[in-house]
XYZ file of C-alpha atoms in Angstrom:
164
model
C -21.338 11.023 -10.154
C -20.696 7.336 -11.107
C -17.016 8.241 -11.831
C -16.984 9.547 -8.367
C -17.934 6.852 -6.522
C -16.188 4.667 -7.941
C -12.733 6.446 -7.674
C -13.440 6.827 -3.742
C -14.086 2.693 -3.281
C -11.140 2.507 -5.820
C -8.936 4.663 -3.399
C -10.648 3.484 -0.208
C -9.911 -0.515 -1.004
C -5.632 0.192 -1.662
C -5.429 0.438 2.156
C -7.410 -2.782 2.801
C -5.277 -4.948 0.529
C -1.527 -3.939 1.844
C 0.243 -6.097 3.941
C 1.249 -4.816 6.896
C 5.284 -4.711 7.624
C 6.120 -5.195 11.413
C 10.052 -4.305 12.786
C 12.200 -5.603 15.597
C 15.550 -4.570 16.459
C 17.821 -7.540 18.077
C 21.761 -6.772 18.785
C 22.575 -5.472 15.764
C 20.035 -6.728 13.310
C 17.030 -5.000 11.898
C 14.184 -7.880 11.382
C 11.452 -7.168 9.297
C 8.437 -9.665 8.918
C 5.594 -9.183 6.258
C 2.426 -11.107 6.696
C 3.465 -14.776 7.886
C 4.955 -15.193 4.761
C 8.302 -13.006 4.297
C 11.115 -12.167 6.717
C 13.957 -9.924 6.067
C 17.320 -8.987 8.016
C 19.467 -6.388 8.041
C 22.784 -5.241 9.673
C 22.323 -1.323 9.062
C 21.541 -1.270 5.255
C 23.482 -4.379 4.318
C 20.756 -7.110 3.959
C 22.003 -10.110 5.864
C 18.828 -12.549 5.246
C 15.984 -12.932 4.174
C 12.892 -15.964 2.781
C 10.023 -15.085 0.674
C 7.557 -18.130 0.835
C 5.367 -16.415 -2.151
C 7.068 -18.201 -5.329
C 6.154 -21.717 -3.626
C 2.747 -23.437 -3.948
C 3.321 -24.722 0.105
C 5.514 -23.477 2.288
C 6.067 -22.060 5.676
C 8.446 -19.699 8.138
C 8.294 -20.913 11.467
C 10.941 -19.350 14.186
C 12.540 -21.223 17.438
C 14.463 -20.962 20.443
C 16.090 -24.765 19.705
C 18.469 -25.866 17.594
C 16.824 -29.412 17.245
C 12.758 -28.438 17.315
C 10.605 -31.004 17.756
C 7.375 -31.302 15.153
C 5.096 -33.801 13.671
C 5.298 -33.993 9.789
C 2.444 -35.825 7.977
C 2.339 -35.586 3.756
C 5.598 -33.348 3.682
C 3.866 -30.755 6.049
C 5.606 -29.579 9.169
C 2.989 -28.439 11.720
C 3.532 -25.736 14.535
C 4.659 -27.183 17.863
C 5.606 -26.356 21.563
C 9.208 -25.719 19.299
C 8.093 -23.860 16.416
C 6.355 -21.141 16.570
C 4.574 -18.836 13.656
C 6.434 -16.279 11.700
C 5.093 -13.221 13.635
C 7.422 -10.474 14.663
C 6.340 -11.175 18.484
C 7.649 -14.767 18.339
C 11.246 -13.966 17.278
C 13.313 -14.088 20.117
C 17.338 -13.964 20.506
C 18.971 -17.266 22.158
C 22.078 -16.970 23.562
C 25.044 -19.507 23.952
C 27.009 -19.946 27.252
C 30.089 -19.264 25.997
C 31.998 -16.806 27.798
C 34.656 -16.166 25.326
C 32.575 -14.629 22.130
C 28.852 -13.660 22.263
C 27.201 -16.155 20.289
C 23.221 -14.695 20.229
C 21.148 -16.138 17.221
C 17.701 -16.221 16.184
C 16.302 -18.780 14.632
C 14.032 -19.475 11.472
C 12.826 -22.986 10.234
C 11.149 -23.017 6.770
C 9.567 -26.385 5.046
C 9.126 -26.531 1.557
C 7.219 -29.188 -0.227
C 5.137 -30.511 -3.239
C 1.231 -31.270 -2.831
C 1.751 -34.699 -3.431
C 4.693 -34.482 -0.632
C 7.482 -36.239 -3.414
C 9.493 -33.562 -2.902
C 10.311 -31.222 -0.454
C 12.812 -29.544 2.728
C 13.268 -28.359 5.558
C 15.644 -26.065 6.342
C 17.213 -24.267 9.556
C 18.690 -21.190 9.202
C 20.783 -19.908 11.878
C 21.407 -15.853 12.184
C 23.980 -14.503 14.702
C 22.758 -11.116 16.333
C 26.152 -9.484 16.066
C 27.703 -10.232 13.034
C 24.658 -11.107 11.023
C 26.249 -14.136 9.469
C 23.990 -17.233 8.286
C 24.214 -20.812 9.287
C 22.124 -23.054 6.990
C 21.365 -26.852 8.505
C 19.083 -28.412 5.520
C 17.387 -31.617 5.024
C 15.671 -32.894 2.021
C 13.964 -35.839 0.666
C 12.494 -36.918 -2.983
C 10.852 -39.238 -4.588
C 11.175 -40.928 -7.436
C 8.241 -42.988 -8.817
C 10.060 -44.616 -11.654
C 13.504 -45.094 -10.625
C 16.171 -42.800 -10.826
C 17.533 -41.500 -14.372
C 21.027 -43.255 -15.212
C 23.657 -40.625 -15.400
C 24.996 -39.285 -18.064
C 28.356 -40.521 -19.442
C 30.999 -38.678 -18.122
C 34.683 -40.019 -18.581
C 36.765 -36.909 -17.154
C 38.067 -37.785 -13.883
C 39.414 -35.386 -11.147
C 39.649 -37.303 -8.289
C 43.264 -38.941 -7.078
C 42.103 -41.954 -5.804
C 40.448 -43.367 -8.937
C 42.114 -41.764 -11.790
């Protein structure tokens, strides 16, 4: 009877634990976010994009209608704003260009990356058109080093023209 019960709380708690995968169509993309932590994009069944923030100790996926977002950072930590919203499949929406000559729809996903201490870290922009599913990737980092930089290594080969 023991065995029982505990293979029906065994079976009963795998549903409890999944995360949840929510879709959106846009244009021609397939978007796929899991928990507020993974998004994934696909033109049919080529994959296109996609960020997992599990591998990092602290980062977020935050999506936007700008192309310049404004935030407040404090310690390395970008914080949601009017301009960045929450990775949730309900905030992704399409933003498209006025230019008459190509259709130019993105959607946009800003992910920050840092270090507890806040020495090291980025934040990136990445830029999907709807249509064509290609990837634009706008990134800005920043480190910090306590003890000076290391001197480089000795390297006498020489391929530039203007001072070889």
């Amino acid at each position: 009877m023991k065995r029982f019960v505990f293979l029906v709380v065994l079976l009963s708690s795998f549903g409890l634990s999944a995360d949840s995968n929510k879709s959106l169509t846009i244009n021609n993309l397939n978007i796929t976010v899991t928990g507020e932590y993974k998004v994934e994009v696909y033109k049919g069944v080529k994959h296109m994009f996609s960020f997992d923030c599990r591998p990092y100790i602290m980062c977020r996926i935050y999506t936007t209608t700008k192309e310049d977002p404004e935030y407040k950072m404090m310690d390395g930590m970008v914080y949601e704003s009017a301009d960045l919203k929450p990775l949730a499949i309900e905030n992704i929406e399409e933003v498209v260009g006025y230019n008459t000559n190509f259709y130019d729809g993105n959607i946009r996903f800003f992910v920050t990356i840092t270090t507890p201490t806040a020495a090291y870290g980025h934040r990136t922009m990445y830029t999907v058109n709807t249509e064509t599913g290609g990837v634009a990737v706008n990134r800005e980092e920043w480190d910090w080093y306590r003890y000076g930089m290391p001197k480089p290594k000795k390297n006498n080969s020489c391929f530039s023209i203007a001072y070889c």
